[in-house]
Tab-separated table of C-alpha atoms in Angstrom:
chain	number	residue	atom	x	y	z
A	1	VAL	CA	107.075	27.350	92.107
A	2	GLU	CA	107.210	24.762	94.905
A	3	ALA	CA	111.285	24.851	95.157
A	4	ALA	CA	111.671	28.537	94.917
A	5	ARG	CA	109.191	29.049	97.755
A	6	GLU	CA	111.530	26.636	100.017
A	7	GLU	CA	114.617	28.285	98.684
A	8	LEU	CA	113.657	31.541	100.046
A	9	LEU	CA	114.547	30.023	103.358
A	10	SER	CA	118.095	29.340	102.082
A	11	PRO	CA	121.073	30.212	104.248
A	12	LYS	CA	122.770	31.266	101.020
A	13	GLU	CA	121.847	34.851	99.757
A	14	TRP	CA	122.006	33.634	96.222
A	15	SER	CA	119.587	30.586	96.137
A	16	ARG	CA	117.243	33.376	97.882
A	17	ARG	CA	118.199	35.703	95.087
A	18	ALA	CA	117.268	33.279	92.623
A	19	ALA	CA	114.420	32.135	94.278
A	20	TYR	CA	112.847	35.340	94.823
A	21	GLN	CA	113.458	36.387	90.739
A	22	VAL	CA	112.041	32.646	89.990
A	23	LEU	CA	108.873	33.786	91.466
A	24	ALA	CA	108.380	37.180	90.082
A	25	THR	CA	108.732	35.531	86.999
A	26	LEU	CA	106.219	33.226	87.374
A	27	ARG	CA	104.386	34.390	89.395
A	28	PRO	CA	103.782	37.703	88.979
A	29	ARG	CA	100.188	38.645	90.393
A	30	GLU	CA	101.673	37.013	93.935
A	31	ALA	CA	104.786	38.133	93.849
A	32	ALA	CA	104.069	41.785	94.843
A	33	SER	CA	103.373	40.696	98.293
A	34	ILE	CA	105.601	38.081	98.778
A	35	LEU	CA	108.833	40.627	97.098
A	36	SER	CA	107.941	43.269	99.559
A	37	ARG	CA	108.721	40.919	102.685
A	38	GLY	CA	112.028	39.916	101.251
A	39	MET	CA	112.741	43.662	101.406
A	40	SER	CA	113.562	42.676	105.514
A	41	ASP	CA	116.370	40.314	104.159
A	42	ALA	CA	119.863	40.554	105.856
A	43	SER	CA	121.434	40.799	102.261
A	44	PRO	CA	121.980	44.153	100.403
A	45	VAL	CA	122.079	41.568	97.168
A	46	VAL	CA	119.178	39.820	97.883
A	47	ARG	CA	117.255	43.651	99.122
A	48	GLU	CA	118.651	45.256	95.827
A	49	SER	CA	117.644	42.317	93.483
A	50	ILE	CA	113.992	41.973	94.964
A	51	ALA	CA	114.015	46.211	94.640
A	52	ASP	CA	114.642	45.445	91.196
A	53	SER	CA	112.001	42.696	90.277
A	54	LEU	CA	109.328	45.002	92.018
A	55	GLU	CA	109.996	47.886	90.155
A	56	ALA	CA	109.494	46.090	86.989
A	57	LEU	CA	106.347	45.296	88.552
A	58	ALA	CA	105.391	48.916	89.741
A	59	ASN	CA	105.801	49.871	86.706
A	60	ARG	CA	103.962	47.310	84.735
A	61	TYR	CA	101.208	48.298	86.914
A	62	TYR	CA	101.665	52.045	86.654
A	63	TYR	CA	101.427	52.021	82.917
A	64	HIS	CA	97.692	49.800	83.040
A	65	LEU	CA	96.860	52.541	85.616
A	66	VAL	CA	97.686	55.436	83.459
A	67	ALA	CA	96.182	54.017	80.388
A	68	VAL	CA	93.039	53.406	82.511
A	69	ARG	CA	92.818	56.844	83.804
A	70	MET	CA	93.632	58.590	80.288
A	71	TYR	CA	92.048	56.081	77.835
A	72	GLY	CA	89.818	54.067	79.552
A	73	ASP	CA	91.560	50.899	77.925
A	74	LEU	CA	89.489	47.998	79.036
A	75	GLU	CA	92.068	45.285	78.949
A	76	SER	CA	94.431	47.989	81.442
A	77	ARG	CA	91.322	47.813	83.646
A	78	ARG	CA	91.375	44.053	83.578
A	79	PHE	CA	94.882	43.680	84.951
A	80	VAL	CA	94.412	46.703	87.631
A	81	ASP	CA	91.319	45.399	89.084
A	82	GLU	CA	92.985	41.723	89.070
A	83	ASN	CA	96.529	43.272	90.691
A	84	ARG	CA	95.026	45.681	92.862
A	85	ALA	CA	94.457	44.241	96.190
A	86	ASN	CA	98.310	42.356	95.860
A	87	MET	CA	99.778	45.792	94.903
A	88	MET	CA	98.216	48.366	97.587
A	89	GLU	CA	99.320	45.468	99.540
A	90	SER	CA	102.815	45.551	98.686
A	91	LEU	CA	103.352	49.129	99.164
A	92	GLY	CA	103.224	49.688	102.704
A	93	PRO	CA	106.118	48.013	103.403
A	94	LEU	CA	107.670	49.461	100.176
A	95	LEU	CA	107.562	52.874	101.630
A	96	ARG	CA	108.337	51.995	104.946
A	97	THR	CA	111.565	50.558	103.388
A	98	TYR	CA	111.911	53.288	100.781
A	99	PRO	CA	115.620	54.504	102.088
A	100	LEU	CA	117.013	50.879	101.705
A	101	HIS	CA	115.779	51.122	98.138
A	102	ALA	CA	115.016	55.036	96.612
A	103	LYS	CA	112.675	53.682	93.909
A	104	ARG	CA	110.465	56.629	92.923
A	105	VAL	CA	108.398	54.408	91.157
A	106	PHE	CA	106.393	53.577	94.299
A	107	ILE	CA	105.967	56.734	95.439
A	108	ASP	CA	104.295	57.944	91.953
A	109	LEU	CA	102.273	54.392	91.935
A	110	VAL	CA	100.806	55.838	95.352
A	111	ILE	CA	100.208	59.179	94.218
A	112	GLU	CA	98.191	57.823	90.858
A	113	SER	CA	96.464	55.090	92.947
A	114	GLY	CA	94.152	58.106	94.101
A	115	ASP	CA	91.359	56.945	96.747
A	116	ASP	CA	93.278	53.733	97.004
A	117	GLY	CA	96.855	54.932	98.115
A	118	TYR	CA	95.468	58.545	100.256
A	119	PRO	CA	95.811	56.569	103.746
A	120	LEU	CA	99.053	55.306	102.775
A	121	VAL	CA	100.275	58.840	101.960
A	122	ALA	CA	98.614	60.312	104.785
A	123	GLU	CA	99.833	57.894	106.916
A	124	THR	CA	103.333	58.381	106.194
A	125	LEU	CA	103.486	61.975	106.096
A	126	ALA	CA	101.220	62.369	109.541
A	127	ALA	CA	103.967	59.849	111.580
A	128	ARG	CA	107.012	61.868	110.063
A	129	THR	CA	109.259	58.926	111.134
A	130	GLU	CA	111.072	58.660	108.087
A	131	PRO	CA	112.706	61.932	106.458
A	132	ALA	CA	113.441	60.639	103.739
A	133	THR	CA	110.115	59.213	102.215
A	134	VAL	CA	108.424	62.394	103.396
A	135	ALA	CA	111.041	63.881	101.346
A	136	ALA	CA	110.712	61.954	98.491
A	137	PHE	CA	106.674	62.653	98.462
A	138	LEU	CA	106.583	66.187	98.832
A	139	HIS	CA	109.066	66.142	95.923
A	140	ALA	CA	107.134	64.307	93.666
A	141	LEU	CA	103.887	66.131	94.312
A	142	SER	CA	105.606	69.259	93.963
A	143	THR	CA	106.955	68.060	90.007
A	144	SER	CA	104.279	65.855	89.314
A	145	ILE	CA	102.094	67.102	86.221
A	146	THR	CA	99.274	64.249	86.681
A	147	GLU	CA	95.641	64.446	87.819
A	148	PRO	CA	96.070	62.360	90.501
A	149	ALA	CA	98.945	64.523	92.069
A	150	VAL	CA	96.781	67.439	92.596
A	151	GLU	CA	93.723	66.284	93.642
A	152	LEU	CA	95.950	64.658	96.010
A	153	ILE	CA	97.316	67.941	97.674
A	154	LEU	CA	93.690	69.496	97.601
A	155	ARG	CA	92.861	66.646	99.460
A	156	LEU	CA	95.776	67.384	101.827
A	157	SER	CA	95.153	70.840	102.304
A	158	LEU	CA	91.897	70.154	103.953
A	159	ASP	CA	92.539	66.914	105.721
A	160	GLY	CA	92.300	68.019	109.603
A	161	ARG	CA	95.346	66.525	110.481
A	162	PRO	CA	97.540	69.490	111.265
A	163	ARG	CA	100.789	67.840	109.559
A	164	LEU	CA	98.980	67.007	106.011
A	165	ALA	CA	97.848	70.674	105.775
A	166	ASP	CA	101.689	71.704	106.509
A	167	ALA	CA	102.828	68.937	103.679
A	168	ALA	CA	99.967	70.376	101.239
A	169	ALA	CA	101.378	74.018	102.025
A	170	ASP	CA	105.128	73.303	101.403
A	171	VAL	CA	104.184	71.180	98.103
A	172	MET	CA	102.419	74.602	96.995
A	173	ARG	CA	105.159	76.771	98.151
A	174	LEU	CA	107.443	74.179	95.833
A	175	ARG	CA	105.288	74.246	92.977
A	176	LYS	CA	106.928	77.035	90.265
A	177	ASP	CA	106.060	75.348	87.164
A	178	ALA	CA	104.159	77.634	85.057
A	179	GLY	CA	101.862	74.897	83.498
A	180	PHE	CA	100.482	74.103	87.140
A	181	PRO	CA	97.318	76.608	86.952
A	182	ALA	CA	96.298	74.748	83.718
A	183	LEU	CA	96.361	71.664	85.729
A	184	LEU	CA	95.041	72.643	88.378
A	185	ALA	CA	91.900	73.961	86.313
A	186	THR	CA	91.554	70.719	84.624
A	187	VAL	CA	91.287	68.913	87.817
A	188	PHE	CA	88.427	71.669	89.049
A	189	SER	CA	86.614	71.084	85.656
A	190	ARG	CA	86.480	67.286	85.824
A	191	MET	CA	85.131	67.510	89.722
A	192	ALA	CA	81.436	66.758	90.318
A	193	PRO	CA	80.078	69.898	91.194
A	194	ASP	CA	79.070	69.197	94.379
A	195	ARG	CA	82.591	67.901	95.399
A	196	PHE	CA	83.945	70.849	93.661
A	197	ASP	CA	81.542	73.576	96.009
A	198	SER	CA	82.650	71.873	98.778
A	199	ILE	CA	86.246	71.961	98.053
A	200	ALA	CA	85.631	75.692	97.313
A	201	ARG	CA	83.801	76.897	100.250
A	202	ARG	CA	86.194	75.029	102.973
A	203	THR	CA	88.820	76.364	101.241
A	204	ARG	CA	90.128	79.217	103.614
A	205	GLU	CA	93.655	80.068	102.439
A	206	VAL	CA	94.387	80.015	98.584
A	207	LEU	CA	97.888	77.763	98.843
A	208	TRP	CA	98.209	78.196	95.151
A	209	TRP	CA	98.096	81.243	94.444
A	210	PRO	CA	101.444	82.405	94.745
A	211	THR	CA	101.691	80.090	91.666
A	212	VAL	CA	99.181	81.722	89.473
A	213	GLU	CA	100.473	85.525	90.177
A	214	SER	CA	103.877	84.203	88.816
A	215	ALA	CA	102.258	82.556	85.491
A	216	PRO	CA	102.989	84.194	82.424
A	217	ASP	CA	99.338	84.367	81.375
A	218	ILE	CA	96.452	82.320	82.112
A	219	ASP	CA	94.379	81.118	79.033
A	220	PRO	CA	90.459	81.870	78.987
A	221	PHE	CA	89.713	77.985	80.240
A	222	THR	CA	91.738	78.187	83.031
A	223	ALA	CA	91.110	81.375	84.287
A	224	ALA	CA	87.064	80.501	83.788
A	225	LYS	CA	87.213	77.661	86.236
A	226	LEU	CA	89.943	79.713	88.843
A	227	LEU	CA	87.434	82.423	88.942
A	228	GLU	CA	84.686	80.095	89.799
A	229	PHE	CA	86.475	78.516	92.810
A	230	LEU	CA	87.581	81.817	93.918
A	231	ALA	CA	83.978	82.574	93.923
A	232	HIS	CA	82.671	79.570	95.538
A	233	SER	CA	85.648	79.696	98.157
A	234	GLY	CA	85.702	80.817	102.259
A	235	VAL	CA	88.350	83.686	101.528
A	236	ASP	CA	87.492	86.466	103.134
A	237	ALA	CA	85.808	89.103	100.648
A	238	PRO	CA	88.561	92.019	100.807
A	239	ARG	CA	91.211	89.071	99.852
A	240	ARG	CA	89.133	86.927	97.322
A	241	ASP	CA	88.269	89.926	95.394
A	242	ALA	CA	91.856	91.453	95.324
A	243	MET	CA	92.462	87.855	93.492
A	244	ILE	CA	89.562	88.191	91.215
A	245	LEU	CA	91.211	91.905	90.132
A	246	PHE	CA	93.960	90.354	89.057
A	247	PHE	CA	92.510	88.689	86.251
A	248	LEU	CA	91.561	92.190	84.929
A	249	ASN	CA	95.419	92.340	83.800
A	250	SER	CA	95.050	89.519	81.651
A	251	ASP	CA	95.924	89.698	77.911
A	252	TYR	CA	92.521	87.856	76.968
A	253	ALA	CA	89.610	89.944	77.000
A	254	ASP	CA	87.533	86.776	77.224
A	255	VAL	CA	89.155	86.735	80.566
A	256	ARG	CA	88.873	90.366	81.761
A	257	VAL	CA	84.956	90.301	81.152
A	258	ARG	CA	84.653	87.505	82.945
A	259	ALA	CA	86.700	88.188	85.892
A	260	LEU	CA	84.147	91.697	85.630
A	261	ALA	CA	81.346	89.012	85.899
A	262	THR	CA	82.511	87.236	88.816
A	263	LEU	CA	82.996	90.635	90.653
A	264	GLN	CA	78.968	91.614	89.390
A	265	SER	CA	77.797	88.239	90.675
A	266	LEU	CA	79.771	88.971	93.955
A	267	GLY	CA	78.222	92.504	94.523
A	268	HIS	CA	81.798	93.850	94.747
A	269	PRO	CA	81.282	97.266	96.545
A	270	GLY	CA	83.922	98.765	94.407
A	271	LEU	CA	82.495	97.247	91.524
A	272	LEU	CA	81.018	100.662	89.637
A	273	GLN	CA	84.621	102.321	89.526
A	274	THR	CA	85.758	98.673	88.309
A	275	ALA	CA	83.647	99.110	85.352
A	276	GLU	CA	83.697	102.841	84.893
A	277	THR	CA	88.128	101.620	84.461
A	278	LEU	CA	87.129	99.062	81.481
A	279	LEU	CA	85.186	101.416	79.478
A	280	GLN	CA	88.826	102.530	78.367
A	281	ASP	CA	89.685	99.111	77.497
A	282	PRO	CA	90.701	97.895	74.248
A	283	ALA	CA	88.489	95.502	73.583
A	284	ASP	CA	84.827	96.078	72.406
A	285	ASP	CA	83.636	93.176	74.127
A	286	VAL	CA	84.899	94.622	77.702
A	287	LYS	CA	83.428	97.911	76.843
A	288	LEU	CA	79.970	96.169	76.418
A	289	ALA	CA	80.395	94.266	79.537
A	290	ALA	CA	81.679	97.412	81.401
A	291	ALA	CA	78.503	99.333	79.843
A	292	ARG	CA	76.182	96.517	80.777
A	293	THR	CA	77.601	96.366	84.640
A	294	ILE	CA	77.152	100.265	84.767
A	295	ILE	CA	73.474	100.073	82.928
A	296	GLY	CA	72.800	97.129	85.971
A	297	ILE	CA	73.809	99.169	88.301
A	298	ASN	CA	72.078	102.143	87.206
A	299	PRO	CA	73.815	105.467	89.314
A	300	ALA	CA	72.497	108.758	88.789
A	301	ASN	CA	75.047	109.862	86.495
A	302	LYS	CA	74.589	106.987	84.494
A	303	ALA	CA	74.234	108.872	80.966
A	304	ARG	CA	77.688	110.982	81.816
A	305	ILE	CA	79.499	107.537	82.532
A	306	LEU	CA	78.523	106.198	79.057
A	307	MET	CA	78.409	109.896	77.264
A	308	PRO	CA	82.213	108.766	75.795
A	309	LEU	CA	80.966	105.418	74.116
A	310	LEU	CA	79.085	107.463	71.964
A	311	SER	CA	82.150	107.628	69.411
A	312	SER	CA	82.995	104.388	69.971
A	313	GLY	CA	84.069	102.246	66.798
A	314	SER	CA	82.078	99.724	67.683
A	315	GLU	CA	78.357	100.073	66.508
A	316	GLU	CA	77.253	97.929	69.014
A	317	VAL	CA	79.010	100.008	71.924
A	318	ARG	CA	77.848	103.241	69.788
A	319	ARG	CA	73.901	101.587	69.950
A	320	MET	CA	73.850	100.712	73.577
A	321	ALA	CA	75.395	103.694	74.330
A	322	THR	CA	72.719	105.932	72.695
A	323	ARG	CA	70.059	104.235	73.753
A	324	GLU	CA	70.998	104.104	77.127
A	325	VAL	CA	71.798	108.185	77.451
A	326	ALA	CA	68.498	109.027	75.267
A	327	SER	CA	66.993	106.537	78.097
A	328	ALA	CA	68.380	108.803	80.694
A	329	SER	CA	67.730	111.789	78.928
A	330	PHE	CA	64.172	110.539	78.417
A	331	ASP	CA	63.570	110.510	82.195
A	332	ARG	CA	65.493	113.694	82.745
A	333	TYR	CA	62.830	115.344	79.829
A	334	LEU	CA	59.583	113.983	81.999
A	335	ARG	CA	60.958	114.814	85.358
A	336	SER	CA	61.108	118.496	83.940
A	337	PHE	CA	58.058	118.386	81.202
A	338	ASP	CA	55.915	120.713	83.636
A	339	ARG	CA	58.560	123.255	83.742
A	340	LEU	CA	59.573	123.734	80.427
A	341	PRO	CA	57.973	126.067	77.625
A	342	PRO	CA	55.410	124.554	75.670
A	343	GLU	CA	57.495	125.133	71.850
A	344	THR	CA	60.984	123.720	74.330
A	345	ARG	CA	58.658	120.649	75.467
A	346	GLU	CA	57.827	119.492	72.124
A	347	ALA	CA	61.262	120.317	70.032
A	348	ALA	CA	63.007	118.217	72.606
A	349	ALA	CA	60.144	115.210	72.334
A	350	ARG	CA	60.809	115.398	68.819
A	351	ALA	CA	64.790	115.334	69.197
A	352	LEU	CA	64.289	112.541	71.506
A	353	ALA	CA	62.754	110.211	69.068
A	354	LYS	CA	65.430	110.900	66.522
A	355	ILE	CA	68.350	109.613	69.030
A	356	ASP	CA	66.467	106.925	71.037
A	357	ARG	CA	64.609	103.914	69.050
A	358	ARG	CA	63.127	102.747	72.414
A	359	ILE	CA	60.670	105.800	73.229
A	360	VAL	CA	57.821	103.874	71.723
A	361	ASP	CA	58.252	101.328	74.279
A	362	ARG	CA	59.199	103.807	76.877
A	363	LEU	CA	55.981	106.105	76.388
A	364	ALA	CA	54.008	102.626	76.535
A	365	GLU	CA	55.281	101.851	79.946
A	366	GLU	CA	54.184	105.400	80.938
A	367	ILE	CA	51.053	105.288	79.550
A	368	THR	CA	50.600	102.233	82.359
A	369	ALA	CA	51.782	104.261	85.348
A	370	LEU	CA	49.897	104.675	88.326
A	371	ASP	CA	50.256	108.280	88.815
A	372	PRO	CA	47.509	110.202	86.324
A	373	GLU	CA	50.189	113.072	85.818
A	374	ARG	CA	52.692	110.763	83.945
A	375	ARG	CA	50.192	109.237	82.185
A	376	ILE	CA	49.208	112.908	80.893
A	377	ARG	CA	52.305	113.440	80.359
A	378	ALA	CA	53.113	110.920	78.311
A	379	LEU	CA	49.989	111.122	76.280
A	380	ARG	CA	51.764	114.497	75.396
A	381	VAL	CA	54.504	113.309	74.436
A	382	ILE	CA	53.048	110.782	72.096
A	383	ASP	CA	50.914	113.658	70.463
A	384	TYR	CA	54.409	115.438	69.700
A	385	VAL	CA	56.304	112.563	68.466
A	386	ASP	CA	53.424	111.289	65.836
A	387	ALA	CA	53.176	107.926	67.929
A	388	GLU	CA	49.650	107.207	67.847
A	389	THR	CA	49.340	104.592	65.310
A	390	ASP	CA	51.671	102.793	66.691
A	391	LEU	CA	50.427	102.799	70.494
A	392	ARG	CA	46.609	103.032	69.038
A	393	GLN	CA	45.793	100.061	71.546
A	394	ASN	CA	47.279	101.225	74.453
A	395	LEU	CA	45.523	104.637	73.926
A	396	LEU	CA	42.019	102.811	73.280
A	397	ALA	CA	42.498	101.458	76.710
A	398	LEU	CA	42.845	105.264	77.856
A	399	LEU	CA	39.573	106.397	77.104
A	400	ASN	CA	38.305	104.198	79.746
A	401	ASP	CA	40.862	105.763	82.224
A	402	PRO	CA	39.312	106.474	86.076
A	403	ASP	CA	40.864	109.812	85.436
A	404	ARG	CA	39.070	112.288	83.553
A	405	ARG	CA	41.855	114.374	82.323
A	406	VAL	CA	43.468	111.152	80.695
A	407	ARG	CA	40.525	110.125	78.825
A	408	ALA	CA	39.925	113.641	77.890
A	409	THR	CA	43.518	113.704	76.243
A	410	ALA	CA	43.527	110.379	74.985
A	411	ILE	CA	40.143	111.291	73.192
A	412	LYS	CA	42.106	113.985	71.751
A	413	ILE	CA	45.202	112.822	70.202
A	414	VAL	CA	43.850	109.340	69.219
A	415	THR	CA	42.298	108.685	65.457
A	416	LEU	CA	39.158	106.775	65.970
A	417	THR	CA	37.321	108.116	62.591
A	418	GLU	CA	38.629	105.676	60.555
A	419	SER	CA	36.902	102.442	61.443
A	420	VAL	CA	34.123	100.833	63.267
A	421	GLU	CA	35.648	100.565	66.535
A	422	GLY	CA	36.846	103.822	66.655
A	423	MET	CA	33.223	105.577	65.895
A	424	LYS	CA	32.102	103.744	68.942
A	425	HIS	CA	34.685	105.038	71.358
A	426	LEU	CA	33.881	108.587	70.089
A	427	VAL	CA	29.745	108.009	70.590
A	428	ALA	CA	30.564	106.697	73.905
A	429	ALA	CA	33.038	109.867	74.734
A	430	LEU	CA	30.087	111.757	73.979
A	431	SER	CA	28.056	111.024	77.011
A	432	ASP	CA	31.232	111.138	79.547
A	433	PRO	CA	30.345	113.129	82.642
A	434	ASP	CA	33.428	115.046	81.729
A	435	ARG	CA	32.820	117.590	80.106
A	436	ARG	CA	36.247	117.820	78.446
A	437	VAL	CA	36.134	114.273	77.178
A	438	ARG	CA	32.815	115.533	75.241
A	439	ALA	CA	34.216	118.729	73.729
A	440	ASN	CA	37.412	116.185	72.602
A	441	ALA	CA	35.246	114.119	71.383
A	442	ILE	CA	33.367	116.290	69.209
A	443	GLU	CA	36.494	117.843	67.733
A	444	ALA	CA	37.899	114.307	66.858
A	445	PHE	CA	34.450	114.383	64.625
A	446	GLU	CA	35.158	117.202	63.153
A	447	ASP	CA	38.439	116.436	62.591
A	448	SER	CA	37.217	112.910	60.307
A	449	GLY	CA	35.654	115.872	57.526
A	450	ASP	CA	32.899	113.227	57.262
A	451	PRO	CA	29.179	115.233	57.106
A	452	ARG	CA	27.196	112.333	57.641
A	453	VAL	CA	28.148	112.276	61.589
A	454	VAL	CA	26.325	115.930	61.881
A	455	PRO	CA	23.326	114.586	63.012
A	456	VAL	CA	25.178	112.854	66.202
A	457	LEU	CA	26.499	116.038	66.591
A	458	LEU	CA	23.285	118.313	66.640
A	459	PRO	CA	21.922	117.306	70.184
A	460	PHE	CA	25.211	118.779	71.740
A	461	LEU	CA	23.986	122.383	70.318
A	462	ARG	CA	22.314	122.124	73.693
A	463	ASP	CA	24.536	121.043	75.938
A	464	GLU	CA	24.747	123.175	78.729
A	465	ASP	CA	28.313	123.336	78.870
A	466	ASN	CA	30.173	126.406	76.994
A	467	ARG	CA	32.611	124.820	75.638
A	468	VAL	CA	30.911	121.431	74.418
A	469	ARG	CA	28.016	123.886	72.821
A	470	ALA	CA	31.025	125.844	70.882
A	471	ASN	CA	32.634	123.236	69.736
A	472	THR	CA	29.496	121.217	68.480
A	473	ALA	CA	28.519	124.293	66.754
A	474	LYS	CA	31.843	125.149	64.936
A	475	ALA	CA	32.163	121.320	63.936
A	476	VAL	CA	28.599	121.476	62.522
A	477	TRP	CA	29.199	124.530	60.684
A	478	ASN	CA	32.634	123.343	59.180
A	479	LEU	CA	30.855	119.939	58.310
A	480	GLY	CA	28.423	121.934	56.163
A	481	ASN	CA	25.289	122.501	58.669
A	482	GLU	CA	24.345	126.508	58.986
A	483	GLU	CA	22.449	125.176	62.614
A	484	GLY	CA	26.043	125.826	63.980
A	485	LYS	CA	26.699	129.393	62.636
A	486	ARG	CA	22.871	130.241	64.349
A	487	THR	CA	24.197	128.935	67.427
A	488	LEU	CA	27.408	131.012	67.515
A	489	GLN	CA	25.063	133.678	67.220
A	490	LYS	CA	23.030	132.637	69.734
A	491	MET	CA	25.587	132.198	72.381
A	492	ILE	CA	26.980	135.596	71.368
A	493	ASP	CA	23.674	137.332	72.664
A	494	ASP	CA	23.537	134.853	75.688
A	495	PRO	CA	23.506	136.258	79.061
A	496	ASP	CA	26.004	134.069	80.709
A	497	GLU	CA	29.707	135.028	79.669
A	498	MET	CA	30.854	131.595	79.802
A	499	MET	CA	28.841	131.168	77.109
A	500	ARG	CA	29.372	134.399	75.285
A	501	LEU	CA	33.209	133.668	75.496
A	502	SER	CA	33.250	130.134	74.018
A	503	ALA	CA	31.041	131.491	71.202
A	504	VAL	CA	33.819	134.151	70.378
């Protein structure tokens, strides 16, 4: 080794050539930096020999570098750690003398080295003193199918130095390979979330977009990552949304669904129109996604938009459409309730109950509305569709409603005589200050058909209200007590016209 070191200074080119070869063989770890300095040797023979020796060393290092990245090989990691400093030190001179040896492996090695190699790449592309070296880098980056190459391109595109961003743009224009979008998505998927977001937010122009547009068809995984990147990007909204809309032409239903969801998350101004168009999609999953989007927007004509889905071949699609159309119809029904004739009200309510399985839930919501008019309408619909049993607990709460009309309607439709709890509610209702509540409570006692309730009712034969007294008389009479009949006969002769009318 010492003899070889001495021969490096020999005036004979063959001695110097042999000395470099000996050092490359016996001291491979140190040889890289020594050999790189020898690239300035005056002899082309020596330089060519050194370049070949360096190429062999670089290929070995490159192999272990890739093994670490792809497989996490421990032996390769040890080799890289032991040789990194010398290799990085030698790459600078090798890049500066690239026109003399034209060894592509050195370019690839710098690219594969990631953060360690970036300063060398940036220096070469920013200085541009060696056009051949710059051209070699651009060619390597435009043809490489490794993840470090893609990461390097992205880093260059966001570098503040103009020449570096220009270099990234040149590389993007050169990339025509159909596999580049998938490679890009893989790189995105392995980035830390904060770095991914940072790169996306700083991106104002998507230089790689033409490559995506020219790709035959993009798989769901790739599309998902590219859509996520676009959604987080700093691209102006119209241009960004146009790129996202491109994915609606995908052959994959998953991609079309993801694109629609992305547009929805971004508040795309044409979302409703896009969703309406996708209702015609051949895939049921896309139809469902479009329908859910329309439901979320809740346009005034939602029922009309979703109506065609009622004949869908998919049971799930039909079920969703039926539910939403019925829900919209229920809302319209309640709004027009007071304008409908009584027979139409009941018929329409029963028809809605047949097609809308959620009508009980809707009624449960309505009877808690702040507006007492809505609560009353809901109670009447509950009576029409025989939903008293399902909503019993909800209805019991209305017996204490602050609005007397609500209390009166509730007491009328709830079956209370089948339990001790119900009887307590009825007895309490007999003391309600509102005459309609008392009258309806008495009717409920009558409907029980139980003669044992007569003693509870007898005091109300003297009630000052004509309706309460008449209801009580009828109830007592129907439950088998003649006192009811006698009370009605007295009322017919009462000087109060309303008493006589109620008795009749």
